[in-house]
Short mmCIF file of C-alpha atoms in Angstrom, two decimals:
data_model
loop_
_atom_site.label_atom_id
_atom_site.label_comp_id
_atom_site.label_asym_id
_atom_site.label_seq_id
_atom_site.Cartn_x
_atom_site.Cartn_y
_atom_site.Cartn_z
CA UNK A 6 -3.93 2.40 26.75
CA UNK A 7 -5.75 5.05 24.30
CA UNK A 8 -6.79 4.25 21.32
CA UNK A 9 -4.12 5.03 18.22
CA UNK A 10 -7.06 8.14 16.87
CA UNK A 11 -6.57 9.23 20.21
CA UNK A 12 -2.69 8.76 21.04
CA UNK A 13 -2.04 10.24 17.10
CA UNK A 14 -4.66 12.54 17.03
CA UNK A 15 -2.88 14.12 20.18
CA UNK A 16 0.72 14.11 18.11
CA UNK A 17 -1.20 16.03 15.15
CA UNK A 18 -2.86 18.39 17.53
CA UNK A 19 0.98 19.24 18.63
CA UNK A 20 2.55 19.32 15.23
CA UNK A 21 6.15 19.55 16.09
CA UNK A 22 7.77 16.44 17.44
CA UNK A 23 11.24 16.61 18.93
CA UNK A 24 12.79 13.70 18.00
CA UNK A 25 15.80 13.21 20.80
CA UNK A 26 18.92 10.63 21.45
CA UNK A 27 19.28 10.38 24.88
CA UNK A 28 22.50 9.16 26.36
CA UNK A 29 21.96 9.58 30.10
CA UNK A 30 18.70 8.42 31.55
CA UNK A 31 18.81 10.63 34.56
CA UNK A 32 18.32 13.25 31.90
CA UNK A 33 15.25 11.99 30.46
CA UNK A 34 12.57 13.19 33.27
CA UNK A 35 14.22 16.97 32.84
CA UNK A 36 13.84 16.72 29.80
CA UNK A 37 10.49 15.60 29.54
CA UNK A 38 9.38 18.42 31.98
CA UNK A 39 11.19 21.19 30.13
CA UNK A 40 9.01 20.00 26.75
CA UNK A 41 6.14 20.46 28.82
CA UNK A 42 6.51 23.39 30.66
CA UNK A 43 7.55 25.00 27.72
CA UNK A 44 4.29 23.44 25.93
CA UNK A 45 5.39 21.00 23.72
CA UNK A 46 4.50 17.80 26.02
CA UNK A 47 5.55 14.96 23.59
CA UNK A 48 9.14 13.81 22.50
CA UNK A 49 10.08 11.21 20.30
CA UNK A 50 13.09 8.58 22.26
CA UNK A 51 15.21 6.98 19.59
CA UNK A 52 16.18 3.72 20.76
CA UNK A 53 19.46 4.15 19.18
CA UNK A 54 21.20 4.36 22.36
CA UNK A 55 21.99 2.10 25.40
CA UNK A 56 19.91 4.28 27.70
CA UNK A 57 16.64 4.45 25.54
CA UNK A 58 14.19 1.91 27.17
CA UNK A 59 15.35 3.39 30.57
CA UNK A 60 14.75 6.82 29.78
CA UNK A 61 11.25 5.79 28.39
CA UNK A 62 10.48 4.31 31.59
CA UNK A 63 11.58 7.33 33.40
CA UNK A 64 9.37 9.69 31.34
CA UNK A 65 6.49 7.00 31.79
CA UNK A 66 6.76 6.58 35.50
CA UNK A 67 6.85 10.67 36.32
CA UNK A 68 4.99 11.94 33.71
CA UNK A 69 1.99 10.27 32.47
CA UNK A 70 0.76 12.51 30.77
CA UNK A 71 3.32 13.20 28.76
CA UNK A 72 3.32 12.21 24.82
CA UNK A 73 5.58 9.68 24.89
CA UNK A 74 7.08 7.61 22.00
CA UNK A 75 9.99 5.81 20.87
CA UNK A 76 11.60 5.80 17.38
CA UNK A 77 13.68 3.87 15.66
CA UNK A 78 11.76 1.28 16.00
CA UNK A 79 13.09 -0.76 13.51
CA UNK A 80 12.85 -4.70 15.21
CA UNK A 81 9.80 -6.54 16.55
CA UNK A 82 11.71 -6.82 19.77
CA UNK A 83 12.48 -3.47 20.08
CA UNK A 84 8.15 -2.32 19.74
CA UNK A 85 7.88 -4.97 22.21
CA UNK A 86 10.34 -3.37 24.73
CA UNK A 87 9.25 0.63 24.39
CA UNK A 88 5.30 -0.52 24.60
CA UNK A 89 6.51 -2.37 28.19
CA UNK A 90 8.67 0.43 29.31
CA UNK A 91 5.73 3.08 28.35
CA UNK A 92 5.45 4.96 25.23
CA UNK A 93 2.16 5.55 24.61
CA UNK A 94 3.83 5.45 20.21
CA UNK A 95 6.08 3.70 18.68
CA UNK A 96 7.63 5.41 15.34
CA UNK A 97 10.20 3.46 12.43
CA UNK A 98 12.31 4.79 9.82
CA UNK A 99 10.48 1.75 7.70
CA UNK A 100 7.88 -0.67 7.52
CA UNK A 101 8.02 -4.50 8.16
CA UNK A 102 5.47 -6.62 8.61
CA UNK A 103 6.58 -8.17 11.94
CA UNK A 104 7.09 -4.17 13.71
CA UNK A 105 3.11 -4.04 12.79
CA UNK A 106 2.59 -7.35 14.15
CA UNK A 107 4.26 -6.22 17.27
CA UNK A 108 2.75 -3.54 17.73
CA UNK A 109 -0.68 -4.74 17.51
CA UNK A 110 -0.15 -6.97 19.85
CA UNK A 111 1.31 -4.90 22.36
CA UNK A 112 -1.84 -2.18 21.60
CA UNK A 113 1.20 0.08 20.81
CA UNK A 114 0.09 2.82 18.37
CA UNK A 115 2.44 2.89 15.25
CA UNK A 116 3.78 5.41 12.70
CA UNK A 117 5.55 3.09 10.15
CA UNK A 118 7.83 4.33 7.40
CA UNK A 119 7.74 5.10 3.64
CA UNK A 120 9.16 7.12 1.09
CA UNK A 121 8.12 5.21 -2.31
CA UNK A 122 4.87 4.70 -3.78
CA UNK A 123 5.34 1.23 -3.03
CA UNK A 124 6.20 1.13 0.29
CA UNK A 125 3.27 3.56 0.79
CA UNK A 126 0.74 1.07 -0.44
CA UNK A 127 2.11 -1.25 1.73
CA UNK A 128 1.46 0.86 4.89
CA UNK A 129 -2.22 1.61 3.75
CA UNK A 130 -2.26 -2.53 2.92
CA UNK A 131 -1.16 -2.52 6.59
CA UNK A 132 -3.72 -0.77 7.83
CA UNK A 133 -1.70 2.53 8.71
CA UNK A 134 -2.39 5.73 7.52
CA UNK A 135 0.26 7.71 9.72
CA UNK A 136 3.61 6.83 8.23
CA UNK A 137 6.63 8.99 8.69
CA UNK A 138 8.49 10.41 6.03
CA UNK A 139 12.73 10.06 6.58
CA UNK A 140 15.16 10.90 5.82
CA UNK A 141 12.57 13.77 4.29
CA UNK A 142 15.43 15.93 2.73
CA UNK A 143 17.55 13.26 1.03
CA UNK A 144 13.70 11.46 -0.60
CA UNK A 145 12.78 15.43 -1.87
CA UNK A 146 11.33 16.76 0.97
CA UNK A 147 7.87 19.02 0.21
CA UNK A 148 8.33 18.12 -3.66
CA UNK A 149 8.04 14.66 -3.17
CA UNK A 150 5.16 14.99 -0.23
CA UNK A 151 3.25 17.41 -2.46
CA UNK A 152 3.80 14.36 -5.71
CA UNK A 153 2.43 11.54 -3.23
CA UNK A 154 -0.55 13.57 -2.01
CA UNK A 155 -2.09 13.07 -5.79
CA UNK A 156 -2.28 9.10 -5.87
CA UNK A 157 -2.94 8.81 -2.21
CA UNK A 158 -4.46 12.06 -0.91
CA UNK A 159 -7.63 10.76 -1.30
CA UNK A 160 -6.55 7.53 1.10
CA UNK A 161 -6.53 9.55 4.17
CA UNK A 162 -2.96 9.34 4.31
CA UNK A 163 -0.98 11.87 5.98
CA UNK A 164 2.97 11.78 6.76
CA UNK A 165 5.34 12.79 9.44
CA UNK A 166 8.58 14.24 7.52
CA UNK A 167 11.77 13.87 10.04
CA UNK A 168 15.15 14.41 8.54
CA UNK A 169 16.09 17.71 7.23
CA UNK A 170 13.33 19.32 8.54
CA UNK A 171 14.34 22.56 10.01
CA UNK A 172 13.14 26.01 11.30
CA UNK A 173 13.58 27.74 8.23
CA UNK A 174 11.34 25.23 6.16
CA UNK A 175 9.27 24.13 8.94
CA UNK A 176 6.23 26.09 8.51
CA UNK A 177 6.57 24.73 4.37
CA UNK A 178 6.16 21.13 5.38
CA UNK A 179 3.12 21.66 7.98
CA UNK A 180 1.25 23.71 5.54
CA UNK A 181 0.96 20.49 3.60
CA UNK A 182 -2.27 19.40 3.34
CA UNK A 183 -0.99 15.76 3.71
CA UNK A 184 1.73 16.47 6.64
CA UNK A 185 -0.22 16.02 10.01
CA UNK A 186 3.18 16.63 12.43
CA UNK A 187 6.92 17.31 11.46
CA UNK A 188 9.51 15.67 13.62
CA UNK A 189 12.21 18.02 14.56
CA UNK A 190 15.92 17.21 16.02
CA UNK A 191 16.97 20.62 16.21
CA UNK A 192 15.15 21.38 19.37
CA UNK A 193 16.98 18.83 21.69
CA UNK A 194 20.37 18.13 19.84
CA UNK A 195 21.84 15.44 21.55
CA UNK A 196 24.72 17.98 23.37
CA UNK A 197 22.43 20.17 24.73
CA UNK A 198 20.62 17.17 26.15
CA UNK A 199 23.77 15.74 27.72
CA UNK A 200 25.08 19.26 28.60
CA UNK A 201 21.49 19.83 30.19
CA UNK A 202 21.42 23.31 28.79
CA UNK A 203 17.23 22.69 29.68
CA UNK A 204 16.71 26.64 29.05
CA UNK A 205 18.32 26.80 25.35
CA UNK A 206 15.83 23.50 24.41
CA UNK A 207 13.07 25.57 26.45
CA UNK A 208 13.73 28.58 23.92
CA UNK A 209 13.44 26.49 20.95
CA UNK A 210 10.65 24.25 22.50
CA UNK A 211 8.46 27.64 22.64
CA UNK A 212 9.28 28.38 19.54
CA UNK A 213 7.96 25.07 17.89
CA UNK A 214 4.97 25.02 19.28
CA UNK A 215 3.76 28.49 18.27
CA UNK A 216 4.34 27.07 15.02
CA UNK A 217 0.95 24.74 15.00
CA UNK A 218 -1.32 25.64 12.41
#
């Protein structure tokens, strides 16, 4: 497995995340290769449905390549079970101490969660300095990421906002100097996925990542 600089350093090279529910796993491999193809190679697998782990396996197995994490992550079990199906990240709405613990031992690299000062401090205690930012709109959005980059700026922490983050403020939140990816739902909604309308995600894939800085 790469190293987490490498894995994360690959995500913040990309910028744009698409952060996906997949119901189907025969869809997951199209998916995957429509990303790609349309440059964005890296997606974000929520394990918030039934076909998660099998759809990470799928992407792991065709395309290793690929940029491949799983979010959501929000039980030590659950790292456990998207490190052994493939993702090369894991990625939680929060931070516990046991997720880190999993992940470490599974050599899984992990973008915990924080919105507070507090639970910012405990990331860095943790040893992470990529922690996503959700739900970004409803915890102030590029306000609140512009007030945290004063006290911790100077930590090396940098944030991946996720919720609320959309094509018209896009470009706002990875102009941040403390932002080092966005992660973006509105490239494969959940229909279009199940629908596979693969040329209407293509569109907006392209899109997304001619938005790198």
């Amino acid at each position: 497995m790469a190293p987490e600089s490498d894995v994360l350093a690959a995500v913040e090279a990309l910028a744009v995340v698409p952060v996906v529910e997949i119901d189907d796993a025969a869809a997951a491999v199209p998916l995957a290769r429509t990303l790609a193809e349309a440059g964005l190679p890296v997606v974000e697998v929520t394990f918030r449905t039934p076909a998660a782990r099998d759809a990470v396996a799928a992407i792991a197995a065709e395309l290793p390549d690929f940029l491949l994490g799983a979010g959501t992550l929000v039980l030590p079990d659950m790292v456990t079970a998207a490190a052994e199906a493939g993702a090369r990240f894991g990625v939680s709405p929060g931070s516990s101490s046991a997720c880190l613990a999993a992940a470490e031992e599974a050599g899984l690299p992990f973008v915990p969660g924080a919105v507070t000062p507090s639970e910012v401090g405990a990331c860095l205690e943790a040893g992470a300095k990529r922690i996503k930012f959700f739900p970004a709109g409803a915890y102030g959005g590029i306000a609140t990421l512009k007030a945290l980059d004063g006290p911790f700026g100077w930590t090396g922490a940098r944030f991946m906002p996720t919720g609320g983050v959309r094509p018209e403020n896009v470009g706002e939140y990875l102009a941040l100097p403390n932002v080092f990816a966005v992660g973006g739902t509105w490239i494969a909604p959940r229909e279009d996925i199940a629908a596979g309308r693969w040329d209407a995600i293509a569109e907006r894939a392209k899109a997304a990542a001619g938005l790198r800085p």
